[in-house]
Coordinates of C-alpha atoms in Angstrom, one line a residue:
M419 CA 107.5 264.8 43.6
L420 CA 106.6 265.2 40.0
T421 CA 102.9 265.6 40.8
L422 CA 103.8 268.5 43.2
Y423 CA 105.9 270.2 40.5
L424 CA 103.1 269.8 37.9
Q425 CA 100.4 271.2 40.3
I426 CA 102.4 274.2 41.2
G427 CA 103.7 274.7 37.7
Q428 CA 100.1 275.0 36.3
R429 CA 99.4 277.9 38.6
F430 CA 101.8 280.3 36.9
T431 CA 102.0 281.8 33.5
A432 CA 105.2 281.7 31.4
G433 CA 106.2 285.1 32.7
E434 CA 105.9 283.9 36.3
A435 CA 107.9 280.7 35.8
G436 CA 110.8 281.9 38.0
L437 CA 108.4 282.9 40.8
G438 CA 106.8 279.5 40.7
N439 CA 110.1 277.7 40.7
L440 CA 111.6 279.4 43.7
P441 CA 109.6 277.6 46.5
L442 CA 110.1 274.3 44.7
A443 CA 113.9 274.8 44.5
V444 CA 114.2 276.0 48.1
G445 CA 112.0 273.1 49.3
T446 CA 114.0 270.5 47.4
A447 CA 117.4 271.9 48.6
V448 CA 116.3 272.1 52.3
G449 CA 114.5 268.8 52.2
G450 CA 117.5 267.1 50.7
S451 CA 119.8 268.6 53.3
I452 CA 117.6 267.5 56.2
G453 CA 117.3 264.0 54.7
V454 CA 121.1 263.6 54.5
A455 CA 121.5 264.9 58.0
I456 CA 118.9 262.5 59.5
F457 CA 119.9 259.4 57.6
G458 CA 123.6 260.1 58.0
S459 CA 123.2 260.6 61.8
V460 CA 121.3 257.3 62.1
F461 CA 123.8 255.4 59.9
F462 CA 127.0 256.8 61.5
A463 CA 125.6 256.2 65.0
R464 CA 126.1 252.5 64.3
A465 CA 128.9 252.8 61.9
E466 CA 131.3 254.3 64.5
A467 CA 131.2 250.9 66.3
G468 CA 132.2 249.2 63.0
D469 CA 128.7 247.8 62.3
F470 CA 127.9 249.3 58.9
T471 CA 125.2 246.7 58.1
T472 CA 123.1 247.6 61.1
G473 CA 123.6 251.3 60.5
F474 CA 122.4 251.0 57.0
H475 CA 119.5 248.8 58.1
R476 CA 118.4 251.3 60.7
A477 CA 118.7 254.2 58.3
L478 CA 116.4 252.4 55.9
I479 CA 113.9 251.7 58.6
V480 CA 113.8 255.4 59.5
Q481 CA 113.4 256.3 55.9
A482 CA 110.5 253.8 55.5
C483 CA 108.8 255.2 58.6
L484 CA 109.1 258.8 57.4
L485 CA 107.8 257.8 53.9
V486 CA 104.7 256.2 55.5
A487 CA 104.2 259.3 57.7
F488 CA 104.5 261.7 54.8
L489 CA 102.2 259.6 52.7
A490 CA 99.6 259.7 55.3
I491 CA 100.0 263.5 55.6
T492 CA 99.3 264.0 51.9
F493 CA 95.7 263.0 52.4
L494 CA 95.3 266.1 54.5
L495 CA 96.3 268.5 51.7
P496 CA 93.6 270.2 49.7
R497 CA 92.6 268.4 46.6
K498 CA 92.1 271.5 44.4
G499 CA 93.7 274.9 44.2
R500 CA 92.0 278.2 44.0
P501 CA 89.3 278.7 41.4
E502 CA 90.6 279.8 38.0
E503 CA 89.3 283.3 38.2
E504 CA 91.3 283.9 41.4
Q505 CA 94.6 282.6 40.0
H506 CA 96.0 285.8 38.5
V507 CA 94.3 288.6 40.4
I508 CA 96.3 291.7 40.4
P509 CA 95.5 294.3 43.1
E510 CA 94.7 297.9 42.0
A511 CA 97.7 300.2 41.6
A512 CA 98.1 302.9 44.2
A513 CA 97.2 306.4 43.3
D514 CA 100.8 307.5 43.6
G515 CA 102.0 304.8 41.2
S516 CA 103.9 302.8 43.8
G517 CA 101.7 299.7 43.4
P518 CA 102.1 296.9 40.9
E519 CA 101.2 297.3 37.3
R520 CA 97.7 296.4 36.3
E521 CA 98.6 294.1 33.4
L522 CA 100.8 291.1 33.2
A523 CA 103.3 290.9 30.4
A524 CA 102.5 288.0 28.2

């Protein structure tokens, strides 16, 4: 997870830090919620019968399988981001002034 934060964090300037943090914060919150729902469902499916050890064991097996699956998926991700000259391209402002500003605040 730290590698993901570092890769995304390097793509933004200090003035854009909030913009870069938003997808990471949302992804972390949603991913954590989904993880709790999945592992809790697997655990409590067996725990209702009073068998906590088997529920815990099955939840760990599901977690290990998901870990291996997501590890395999990481090799499909691109190795490098956009070229440096394309990192902070700002489109031209509209003639009526409704477009973005041409310069970034440092």
